[in-house]
Coordinates of C-alpha atoms and ligand atoms in Angstrom, one line a residue:
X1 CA -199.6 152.1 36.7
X2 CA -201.1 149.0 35.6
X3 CA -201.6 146.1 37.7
X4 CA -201.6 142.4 36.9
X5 CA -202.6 140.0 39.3
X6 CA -202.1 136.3 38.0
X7 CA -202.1 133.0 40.2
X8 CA -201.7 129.3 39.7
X9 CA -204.1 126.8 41.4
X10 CA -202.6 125.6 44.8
X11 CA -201.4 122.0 44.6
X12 CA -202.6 119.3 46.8
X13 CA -200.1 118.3 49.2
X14 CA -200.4 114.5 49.0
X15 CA -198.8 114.1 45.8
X16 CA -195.1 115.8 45.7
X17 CA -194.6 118.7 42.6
X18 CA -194.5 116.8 39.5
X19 CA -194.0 117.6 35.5
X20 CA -197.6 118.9 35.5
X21 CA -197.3 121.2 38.8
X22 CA -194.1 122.7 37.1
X23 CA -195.9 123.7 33.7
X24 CA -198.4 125.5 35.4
X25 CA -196.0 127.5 37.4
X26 CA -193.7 128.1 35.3
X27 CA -196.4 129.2 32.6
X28 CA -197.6 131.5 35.1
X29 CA -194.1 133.0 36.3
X30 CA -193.3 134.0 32.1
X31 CA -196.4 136.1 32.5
X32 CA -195.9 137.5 36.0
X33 CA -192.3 138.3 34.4
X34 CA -193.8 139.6 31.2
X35 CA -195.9 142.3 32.8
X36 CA -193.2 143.1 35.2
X37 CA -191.2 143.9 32.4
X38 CA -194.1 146.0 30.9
X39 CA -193.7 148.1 34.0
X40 CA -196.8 146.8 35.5
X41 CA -197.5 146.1 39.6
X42 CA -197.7 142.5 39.0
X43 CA -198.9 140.2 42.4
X44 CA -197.7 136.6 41.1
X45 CA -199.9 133.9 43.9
X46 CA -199.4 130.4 44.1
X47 CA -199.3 128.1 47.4
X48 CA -200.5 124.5 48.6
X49 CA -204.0 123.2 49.5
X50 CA -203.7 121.5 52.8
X51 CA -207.0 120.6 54.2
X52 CA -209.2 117.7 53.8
X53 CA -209.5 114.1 53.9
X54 CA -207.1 112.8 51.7
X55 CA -204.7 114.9 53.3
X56 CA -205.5 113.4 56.8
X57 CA -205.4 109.9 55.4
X58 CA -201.8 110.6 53.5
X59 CA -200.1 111.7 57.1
X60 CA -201.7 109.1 58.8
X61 CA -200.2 106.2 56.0
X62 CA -197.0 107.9 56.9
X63 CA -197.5 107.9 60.9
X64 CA -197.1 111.9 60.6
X65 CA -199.6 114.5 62.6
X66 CA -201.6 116.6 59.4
X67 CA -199.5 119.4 60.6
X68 CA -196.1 118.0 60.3
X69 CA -197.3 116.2 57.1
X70 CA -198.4 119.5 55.4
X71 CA -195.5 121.2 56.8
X72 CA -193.2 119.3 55.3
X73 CA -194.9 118.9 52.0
X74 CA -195.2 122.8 51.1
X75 CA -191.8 123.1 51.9
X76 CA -191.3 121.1 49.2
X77 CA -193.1 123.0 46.8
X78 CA -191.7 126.3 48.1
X79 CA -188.0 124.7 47.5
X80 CA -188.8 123.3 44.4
X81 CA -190.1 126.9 42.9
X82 CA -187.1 128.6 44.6
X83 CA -185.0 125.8 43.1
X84 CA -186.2 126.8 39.9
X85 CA -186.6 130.5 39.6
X86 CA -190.1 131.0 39.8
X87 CA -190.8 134.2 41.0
X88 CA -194.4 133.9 43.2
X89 CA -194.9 137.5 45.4
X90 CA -196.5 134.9 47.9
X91 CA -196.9 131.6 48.8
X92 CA -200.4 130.4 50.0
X93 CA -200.7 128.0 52.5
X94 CA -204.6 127.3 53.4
X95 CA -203.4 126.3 57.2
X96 CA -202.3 129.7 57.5
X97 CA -203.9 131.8 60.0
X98 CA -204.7 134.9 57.8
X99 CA -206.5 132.5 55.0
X100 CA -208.5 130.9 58.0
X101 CA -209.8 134.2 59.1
X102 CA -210.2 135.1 55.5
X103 CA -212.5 131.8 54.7
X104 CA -214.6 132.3 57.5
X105 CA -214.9 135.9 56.8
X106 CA -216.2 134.7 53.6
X107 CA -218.4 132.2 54.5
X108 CA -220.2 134.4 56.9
X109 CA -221.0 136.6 54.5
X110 CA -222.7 133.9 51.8
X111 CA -224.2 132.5 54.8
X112 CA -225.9 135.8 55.6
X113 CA -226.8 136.4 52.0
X114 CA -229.2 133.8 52.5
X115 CA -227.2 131.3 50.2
X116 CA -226.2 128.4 52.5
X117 CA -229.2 125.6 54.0
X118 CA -229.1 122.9 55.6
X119 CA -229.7 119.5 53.6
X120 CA -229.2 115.6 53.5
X121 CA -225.8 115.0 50.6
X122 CA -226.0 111.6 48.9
X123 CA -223.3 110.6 47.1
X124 CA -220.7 107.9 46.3
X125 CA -218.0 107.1 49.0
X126 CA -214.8 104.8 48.4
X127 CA -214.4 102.5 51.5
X128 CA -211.2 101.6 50.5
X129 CA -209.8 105.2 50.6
X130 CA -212.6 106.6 53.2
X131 CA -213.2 109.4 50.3
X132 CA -216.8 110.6 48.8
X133 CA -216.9 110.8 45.6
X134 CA -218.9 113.4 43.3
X135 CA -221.0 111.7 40.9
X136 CA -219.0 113.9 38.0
X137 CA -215.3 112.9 39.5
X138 CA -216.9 108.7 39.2
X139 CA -214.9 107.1 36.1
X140 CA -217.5 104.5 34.9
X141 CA -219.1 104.3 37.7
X142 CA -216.3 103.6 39.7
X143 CA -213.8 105.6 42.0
X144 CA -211.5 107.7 39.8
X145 CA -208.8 106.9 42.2
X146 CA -208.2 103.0 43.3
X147 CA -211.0 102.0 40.4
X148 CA -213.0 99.9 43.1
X149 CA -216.9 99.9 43.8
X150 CA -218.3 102.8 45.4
X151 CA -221.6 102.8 47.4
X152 CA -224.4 105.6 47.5
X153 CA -224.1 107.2 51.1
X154 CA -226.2 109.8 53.0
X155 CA -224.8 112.7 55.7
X156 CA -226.4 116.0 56.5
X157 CA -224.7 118.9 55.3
X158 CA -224.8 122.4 54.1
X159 CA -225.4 123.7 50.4
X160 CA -224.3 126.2 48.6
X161 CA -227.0 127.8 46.4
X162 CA -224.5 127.4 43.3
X163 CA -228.2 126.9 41.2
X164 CA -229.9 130.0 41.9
X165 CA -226.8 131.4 40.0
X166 CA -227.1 129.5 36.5
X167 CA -228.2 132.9 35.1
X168 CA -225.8 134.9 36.1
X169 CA -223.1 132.8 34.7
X170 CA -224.6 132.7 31.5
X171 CA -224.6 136.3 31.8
X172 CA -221.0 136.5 32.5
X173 CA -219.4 134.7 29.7
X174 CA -221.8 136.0 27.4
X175 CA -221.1 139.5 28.6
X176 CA -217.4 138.5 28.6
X177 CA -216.0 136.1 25.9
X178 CA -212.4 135.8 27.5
X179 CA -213.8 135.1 30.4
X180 CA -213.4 131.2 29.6
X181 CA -210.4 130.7 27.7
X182 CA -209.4 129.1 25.2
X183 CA -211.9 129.5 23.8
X184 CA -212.5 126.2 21.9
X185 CA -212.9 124.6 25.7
X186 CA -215.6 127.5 26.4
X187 CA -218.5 125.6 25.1
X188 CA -218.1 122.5 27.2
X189 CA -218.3 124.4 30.1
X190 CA -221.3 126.7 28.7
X191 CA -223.4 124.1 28.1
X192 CA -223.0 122.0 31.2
X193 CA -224.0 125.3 32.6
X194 CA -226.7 125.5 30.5
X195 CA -228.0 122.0 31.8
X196 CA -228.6 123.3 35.2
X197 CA -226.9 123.2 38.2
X198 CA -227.1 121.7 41.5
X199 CA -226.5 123.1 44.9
X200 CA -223.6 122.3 46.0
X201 CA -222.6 120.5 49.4
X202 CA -220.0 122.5 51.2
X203 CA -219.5 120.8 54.4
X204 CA -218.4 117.3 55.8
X205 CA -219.2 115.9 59.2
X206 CA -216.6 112.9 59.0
X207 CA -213.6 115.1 57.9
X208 CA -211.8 116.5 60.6
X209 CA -208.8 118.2 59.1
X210 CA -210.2 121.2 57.4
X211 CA -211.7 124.3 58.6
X212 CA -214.7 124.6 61.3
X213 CA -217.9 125.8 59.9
X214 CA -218.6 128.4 62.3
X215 CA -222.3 128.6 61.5
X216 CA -222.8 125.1 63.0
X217 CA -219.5 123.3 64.3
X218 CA -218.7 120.2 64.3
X219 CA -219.5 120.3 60.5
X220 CA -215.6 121.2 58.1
X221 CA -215.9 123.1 55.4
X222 CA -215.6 121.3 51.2
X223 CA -211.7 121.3 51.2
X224 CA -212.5 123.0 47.7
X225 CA -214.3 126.0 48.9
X226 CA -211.8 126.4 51.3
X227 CA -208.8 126.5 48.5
X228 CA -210.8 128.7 45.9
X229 CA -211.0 131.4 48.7
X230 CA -206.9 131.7 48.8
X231 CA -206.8 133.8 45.8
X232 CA -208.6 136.8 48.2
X233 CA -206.6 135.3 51.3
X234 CA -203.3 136.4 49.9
X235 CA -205.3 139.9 49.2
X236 CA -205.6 140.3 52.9
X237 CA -209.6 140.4 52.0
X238 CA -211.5 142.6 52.4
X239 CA -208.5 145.2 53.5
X240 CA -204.8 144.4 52.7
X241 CA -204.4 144.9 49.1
X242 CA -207.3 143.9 47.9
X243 CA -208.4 146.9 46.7
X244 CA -204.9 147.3 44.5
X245 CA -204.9 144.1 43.0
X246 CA -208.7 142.2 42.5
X247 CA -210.0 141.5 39.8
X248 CA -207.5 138.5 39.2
X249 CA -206.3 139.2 35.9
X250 CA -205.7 135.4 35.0
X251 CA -206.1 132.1 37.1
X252 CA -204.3 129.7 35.4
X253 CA -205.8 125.9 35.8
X254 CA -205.3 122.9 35.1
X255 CA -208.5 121.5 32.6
X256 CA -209.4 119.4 34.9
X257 CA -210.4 121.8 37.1
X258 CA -211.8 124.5 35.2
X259 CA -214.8 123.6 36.1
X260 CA -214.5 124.7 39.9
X261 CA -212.9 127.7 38.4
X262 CA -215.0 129.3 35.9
X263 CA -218.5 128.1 37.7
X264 CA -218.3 127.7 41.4
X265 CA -215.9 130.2 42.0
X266 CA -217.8 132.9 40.5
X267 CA -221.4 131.9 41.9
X268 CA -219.3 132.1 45.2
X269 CA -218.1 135.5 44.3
X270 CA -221.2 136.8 43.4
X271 CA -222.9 135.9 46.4
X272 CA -220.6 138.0 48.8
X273 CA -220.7 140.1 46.3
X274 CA -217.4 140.5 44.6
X275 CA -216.6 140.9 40.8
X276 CA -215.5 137.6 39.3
X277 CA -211.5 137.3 38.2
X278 CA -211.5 138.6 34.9
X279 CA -209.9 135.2 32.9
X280 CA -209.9 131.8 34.0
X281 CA -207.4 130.1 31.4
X282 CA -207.5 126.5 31.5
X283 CA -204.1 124.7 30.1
X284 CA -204.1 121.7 28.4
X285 CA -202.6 118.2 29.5
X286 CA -198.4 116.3 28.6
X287 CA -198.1 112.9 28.1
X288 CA -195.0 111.8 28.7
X289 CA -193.2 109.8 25.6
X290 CA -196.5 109.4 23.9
X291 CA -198.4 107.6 26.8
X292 CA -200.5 109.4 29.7
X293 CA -198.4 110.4 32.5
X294 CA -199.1 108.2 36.0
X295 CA -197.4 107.1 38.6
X296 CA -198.2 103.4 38.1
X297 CA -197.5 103.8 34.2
X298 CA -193.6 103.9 35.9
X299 CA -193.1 106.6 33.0
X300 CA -192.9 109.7 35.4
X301 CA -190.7 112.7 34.6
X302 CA -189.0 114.0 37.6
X303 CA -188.5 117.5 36.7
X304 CA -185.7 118.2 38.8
X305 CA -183.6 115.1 36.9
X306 CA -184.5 117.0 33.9
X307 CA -183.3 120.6 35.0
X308 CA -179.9 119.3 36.6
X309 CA -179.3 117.8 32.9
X310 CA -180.3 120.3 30.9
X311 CA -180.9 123.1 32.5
X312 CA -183.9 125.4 34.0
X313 CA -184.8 127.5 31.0
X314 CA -184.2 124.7 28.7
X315 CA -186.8 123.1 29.9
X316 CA -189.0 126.5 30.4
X317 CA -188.3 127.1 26.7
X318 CA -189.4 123.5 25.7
X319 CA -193.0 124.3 27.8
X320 CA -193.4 127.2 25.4
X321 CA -192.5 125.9 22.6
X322 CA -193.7 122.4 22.4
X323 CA -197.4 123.5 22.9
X324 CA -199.7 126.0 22.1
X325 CA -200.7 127.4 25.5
X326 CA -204.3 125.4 26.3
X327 CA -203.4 122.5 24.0
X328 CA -202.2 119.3 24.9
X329 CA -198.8 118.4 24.1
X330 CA -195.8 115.7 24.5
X331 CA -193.1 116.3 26.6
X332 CA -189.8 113.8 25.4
X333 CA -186.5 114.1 26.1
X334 CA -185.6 113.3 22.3
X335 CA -187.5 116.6 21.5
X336 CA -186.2 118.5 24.1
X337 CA -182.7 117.3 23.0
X338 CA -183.6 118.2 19.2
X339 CA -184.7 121.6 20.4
X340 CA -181.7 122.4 22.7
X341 CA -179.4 121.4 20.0
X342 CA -181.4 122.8 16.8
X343 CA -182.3 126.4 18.5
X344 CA -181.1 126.9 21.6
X345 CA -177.1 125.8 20.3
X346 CA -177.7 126.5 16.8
X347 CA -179.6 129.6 16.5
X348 CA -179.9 131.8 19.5
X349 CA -176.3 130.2 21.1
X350 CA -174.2 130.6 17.9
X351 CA -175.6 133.9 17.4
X352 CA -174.4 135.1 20.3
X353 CA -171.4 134.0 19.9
X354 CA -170.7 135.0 16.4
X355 CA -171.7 138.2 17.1
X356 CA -169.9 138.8 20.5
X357 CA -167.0 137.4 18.8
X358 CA -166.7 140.0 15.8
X359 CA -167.2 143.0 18.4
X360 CA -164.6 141.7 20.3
X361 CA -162.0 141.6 17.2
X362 CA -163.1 144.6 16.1
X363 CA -161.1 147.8 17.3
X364 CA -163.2 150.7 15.6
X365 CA -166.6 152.6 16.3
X366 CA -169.5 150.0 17.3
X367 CA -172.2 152.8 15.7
X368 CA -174.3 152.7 12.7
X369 CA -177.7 152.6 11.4
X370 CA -180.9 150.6 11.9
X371 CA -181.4 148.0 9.9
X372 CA -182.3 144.8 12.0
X373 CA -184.9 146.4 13.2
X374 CA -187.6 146.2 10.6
X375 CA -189.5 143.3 10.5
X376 CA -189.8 143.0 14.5
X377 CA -192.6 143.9 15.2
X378 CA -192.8 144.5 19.3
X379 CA -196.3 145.5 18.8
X380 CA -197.5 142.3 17.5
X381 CA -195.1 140.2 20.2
X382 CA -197.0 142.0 23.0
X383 CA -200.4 141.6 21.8
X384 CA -199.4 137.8 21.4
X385 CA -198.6 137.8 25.6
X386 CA -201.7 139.9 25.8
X387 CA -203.6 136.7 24.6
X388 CA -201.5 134.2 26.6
X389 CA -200.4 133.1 23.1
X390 CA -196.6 132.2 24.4
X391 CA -196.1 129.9 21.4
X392 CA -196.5 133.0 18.5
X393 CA -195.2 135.2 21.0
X394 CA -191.6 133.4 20.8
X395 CA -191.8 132.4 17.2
X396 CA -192.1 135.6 16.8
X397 CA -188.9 136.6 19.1
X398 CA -187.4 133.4 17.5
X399 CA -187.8 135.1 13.4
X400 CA -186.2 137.9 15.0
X401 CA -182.8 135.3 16.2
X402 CA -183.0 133.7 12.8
X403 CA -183.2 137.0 10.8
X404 CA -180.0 138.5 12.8
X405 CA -178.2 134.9 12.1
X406 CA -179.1 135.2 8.3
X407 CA -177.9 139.2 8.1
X408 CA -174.4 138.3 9.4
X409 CA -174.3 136.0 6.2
X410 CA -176.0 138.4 4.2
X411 CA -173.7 141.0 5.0
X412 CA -170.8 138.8 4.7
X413 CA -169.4 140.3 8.3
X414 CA -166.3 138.4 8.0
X415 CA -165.1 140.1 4.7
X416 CA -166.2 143.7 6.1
X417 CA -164.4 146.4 7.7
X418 CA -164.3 149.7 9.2
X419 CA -167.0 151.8 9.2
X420 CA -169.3 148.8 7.6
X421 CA -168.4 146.2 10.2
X422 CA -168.6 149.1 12.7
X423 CA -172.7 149.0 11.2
X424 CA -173.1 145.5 11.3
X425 CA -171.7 144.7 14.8
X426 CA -174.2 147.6 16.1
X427 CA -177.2 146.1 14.2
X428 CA -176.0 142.9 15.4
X429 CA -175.6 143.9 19.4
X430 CA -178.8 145.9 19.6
X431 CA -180.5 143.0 18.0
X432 CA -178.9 140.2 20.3
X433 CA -180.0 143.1 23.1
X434 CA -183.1 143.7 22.3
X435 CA -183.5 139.6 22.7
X436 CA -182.6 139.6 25.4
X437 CA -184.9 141.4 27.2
X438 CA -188.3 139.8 25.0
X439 CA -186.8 136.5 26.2
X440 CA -186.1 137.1 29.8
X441 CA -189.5 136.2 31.3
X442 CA -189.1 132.7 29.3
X443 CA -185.1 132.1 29.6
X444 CA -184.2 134.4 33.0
X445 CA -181.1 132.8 33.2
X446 CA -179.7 132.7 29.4
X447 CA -181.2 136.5 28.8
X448 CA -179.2 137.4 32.0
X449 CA -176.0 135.4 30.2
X450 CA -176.6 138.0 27.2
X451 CA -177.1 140.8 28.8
X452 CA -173.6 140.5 31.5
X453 CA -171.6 139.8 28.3
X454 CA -173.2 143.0 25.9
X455 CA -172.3 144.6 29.4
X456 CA -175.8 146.8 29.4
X457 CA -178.3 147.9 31.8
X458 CA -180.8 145.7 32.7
X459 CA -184.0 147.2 30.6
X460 CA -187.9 146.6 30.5
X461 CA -190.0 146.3 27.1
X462 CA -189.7 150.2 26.5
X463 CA -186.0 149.5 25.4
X464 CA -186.7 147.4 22.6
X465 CA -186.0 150.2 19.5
X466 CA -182.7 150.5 18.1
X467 CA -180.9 153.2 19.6
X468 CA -177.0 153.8 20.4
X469 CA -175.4 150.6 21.7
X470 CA -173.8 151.3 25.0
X471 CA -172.3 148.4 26.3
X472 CA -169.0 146.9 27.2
X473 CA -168.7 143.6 25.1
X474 CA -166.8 140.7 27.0
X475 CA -167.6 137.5 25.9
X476 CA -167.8 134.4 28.0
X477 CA -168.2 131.5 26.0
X478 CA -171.2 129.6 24.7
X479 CA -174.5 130.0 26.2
X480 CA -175.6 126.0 25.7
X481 CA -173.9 123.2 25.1
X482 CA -175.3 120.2 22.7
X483 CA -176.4 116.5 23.7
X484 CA -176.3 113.2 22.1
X485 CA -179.2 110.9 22.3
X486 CA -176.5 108.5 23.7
X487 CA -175.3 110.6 26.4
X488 CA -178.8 111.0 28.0
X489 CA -179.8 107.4 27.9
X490 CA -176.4 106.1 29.5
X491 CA -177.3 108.8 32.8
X492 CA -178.8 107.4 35.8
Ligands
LIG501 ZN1 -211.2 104.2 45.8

């Protein structure tokens, strides 16, 4: 059996899941569903990143211990992806015990590969927000997040040896093209490398809320070094199920912090010794009604207003739809409105319909021959998921809901009857059934709808040929319903 091991990054608790948190995921669960589906072992990781300074200063604005804070703020995040279907195998928390022991583990072992010393880090701190500041994360020279004057500061800490691994990395994405993907943001990243690199500070003396450096305490670990290492503390490293599932297939990112992913991350790796993930895909960015998405822009999406109007996989289908997977798109509700009303009602809800509507009039034999089958190509659809390429992957499922729409017309179903409607209601419900199951890792809930009222087995991706149709047809009305422009705007 194949195995598939795919995560999201784990959020930062001081901000509370947001439009961007709920792409990733989401993107993340229609793969973890796709290979499921495929018949692989699938271990589907996401989780929150708990530690470090902001953190500290976030609990103490609210007059909250860290622990209660955090505590409270991943069990948002775990609600929210319950809330919403995702289906994560585990949930990552980096104040958990096992990823502790797992980090230290980890850092012992660079640390006695000779790839941690002890220097002097100068950088940029924000007195405002008590944060230091990397000279890449400064936005014109000032702090990327109040905007105010940073000043150049000097503690002792401990490096990571991230230089002495340029090489290496070159090595690897040369070796392996899709190791950075897509691949039109490889060469950013590439060349950077190329530039050199600098060690990397790993430790903080003034943060407290983090995780002890055990080689010299009193000193926290780089709340980023501690979050990479949660994609091998879910594994149990270096026992659990390690073994079974590393490699990570895919580690699907945000492009802002591809970066950490697909050059620290791996230097780290290599230096304890362990293979690199095999993809780090980085996804591109929404802007909300045309205009960057920020809290202070007052033009946040609340996800969950969105869902409880129109629905979980309307939105899900509007993610995959709306943008090529690693492109930047624009999420509005006009579009998502246009989309529920033009395919969602239109094609794949009136289809079902229709067709569920003939069977039920019809009295005879449901049998036939093959017709709506030509011209799907599963093939090509699973190649497409191979690639991450959601967006052809449901045109291509979508040609397939159009071209069964079109036959009924073709065929004239309404005129037929007998042994000639019998053929097209059977090319009609093992088409609709064969949609089904390609769309349930991107509409769970609507390819669930189909399959109750085709009254079939639930079936993986080696049921998608035409063969008898074995069902119990009872219809149960429409799958979506259609929205006015008006009605949306006049909801709180
Ligand atoms: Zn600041």
């Amino acid at each position: 059996m194949a195995k598939f091991y795919i995560t999201t990054p784990i959020y930062y608790v001081n901000d509370k899941p947001h439009i961007g948190h709920t792409y990733t995921t989401t993107m993340a669960d229609i793969f973890a569903r796709w290979h499921r589906l495929l018949g692989d072992d699938v271990f589907f990781l996401t989780g929150t990143d708990e530690h470090g300074e902001k953190v500290q200063k976030a609990a103490e604005k609210q007059g909250l211990g860290p622990e209660e804070f955090v505590d409270a703020m991943a069990a948002q995040f775990m609600e929210r992806w319950k809330g919403f279907g995702i289906t994560n195998d585990v949930f990552m928390r980096t104040t958990d015990p096992q990823h502790e022991r797992t980090v230290k583990d980890f850092i012992k072992k660079i640390y006695d590969a000779g790839d941690i010393y002890k220097g002097e880090y100068e950088g940029w701190y924000c007195t405002p927000d008590e944060t230091f500041v990397t000279e890449l994360q400064l936005k014109d020279g000032k702090c990327p997040y109040c905007g105010r004057e940073v000043r150049k500061v000097k503690e002792e800490s401990y490096f990571f040896r991230l230089g002495k691994y340029q090489q290496m990395l070159l090595d690897l994405y040369d070796r392996n093209p899709d190791f950075l993907s897509p691949r039109f943001r490889a060469m950013e990243t590439i060349n950077r490398v190329k530039e050199g690199l600098n060690d990397l500070s790993i430790t903080r003396k003034s943060v407290k809320w983090g995780i002890e450096f055990e080689q010299d305490k009193g000193n926290v670990l780089y709340v980023w070094l501690d979050a990479l290492i949660n994609y091998l503390s879910a594994l149990k490293w270096p026992d659990g199920t390690f073994e079974d599932f590393w490699p990570a297939d895919v580690h699907v990112v945000g492009k802002d912090i591809a970066w950490f992913h697909a050059v620290i991350w791996p230097a780290l790796l290599m230096s304890a010794g362990i293979e690199p993930p095999k993809k780090v895909f980085s996804h591109g960015w929404w802007t909300i009604e045309g205009r960057k998405m920020g809290k202070s822009l007052g033009n946040a999406v609340d996800p969950v207003d969105i869902t409880r109007k129109y629905g979980v996989d309307a939105l899900r289908y509007y993610f995959v739809r709306e943008m090529p997977f690693g492109e930047d798109g624009d999420f509005s509700e006009g579009k998502l409105i246009a989309r529920i009303n033009g395919e969602l009602v239109d094609d794949l809800g009136n289809l079902v319909y229709r067709s569920l509507t003939l069977a039920e009039r019809f009295g005879g034999n449901i049998t036939g021959t093959p017709e709506l089958d030509r011209g799907l190509d599963i093939e090509n659809i699973k190649g497409l998921m191979q690639k991450l390429d959601t967006f052809n992957a449901i045109e291509a499922i979508w040609e397939q809901v159009r071209r069964t729409n079109r036959y009924i017309n073709e065929k004239q179903a309404w005129k037929l009857s007998g042994e000639q409607l019998g053929n097209v209601i059977y090319n009609l419900l093992e088409s609709i059934r064969v949609i089904s199951i390609l769309l349930s890792p991107f509409m769970p809930e609507t390819s669930e709808k189909i399959r109750v009222q085709l009254g079939v087995e639930k079936q993986g991706l080696n049921h998608c040929g035409f063969g008898e149709f074995r069902g119990k047809v009872s219809k149960q009305g429409h799958l979506f319903e259609k929205f006015s422009r008006e009605k949306h705007s006049e909801n709180p």
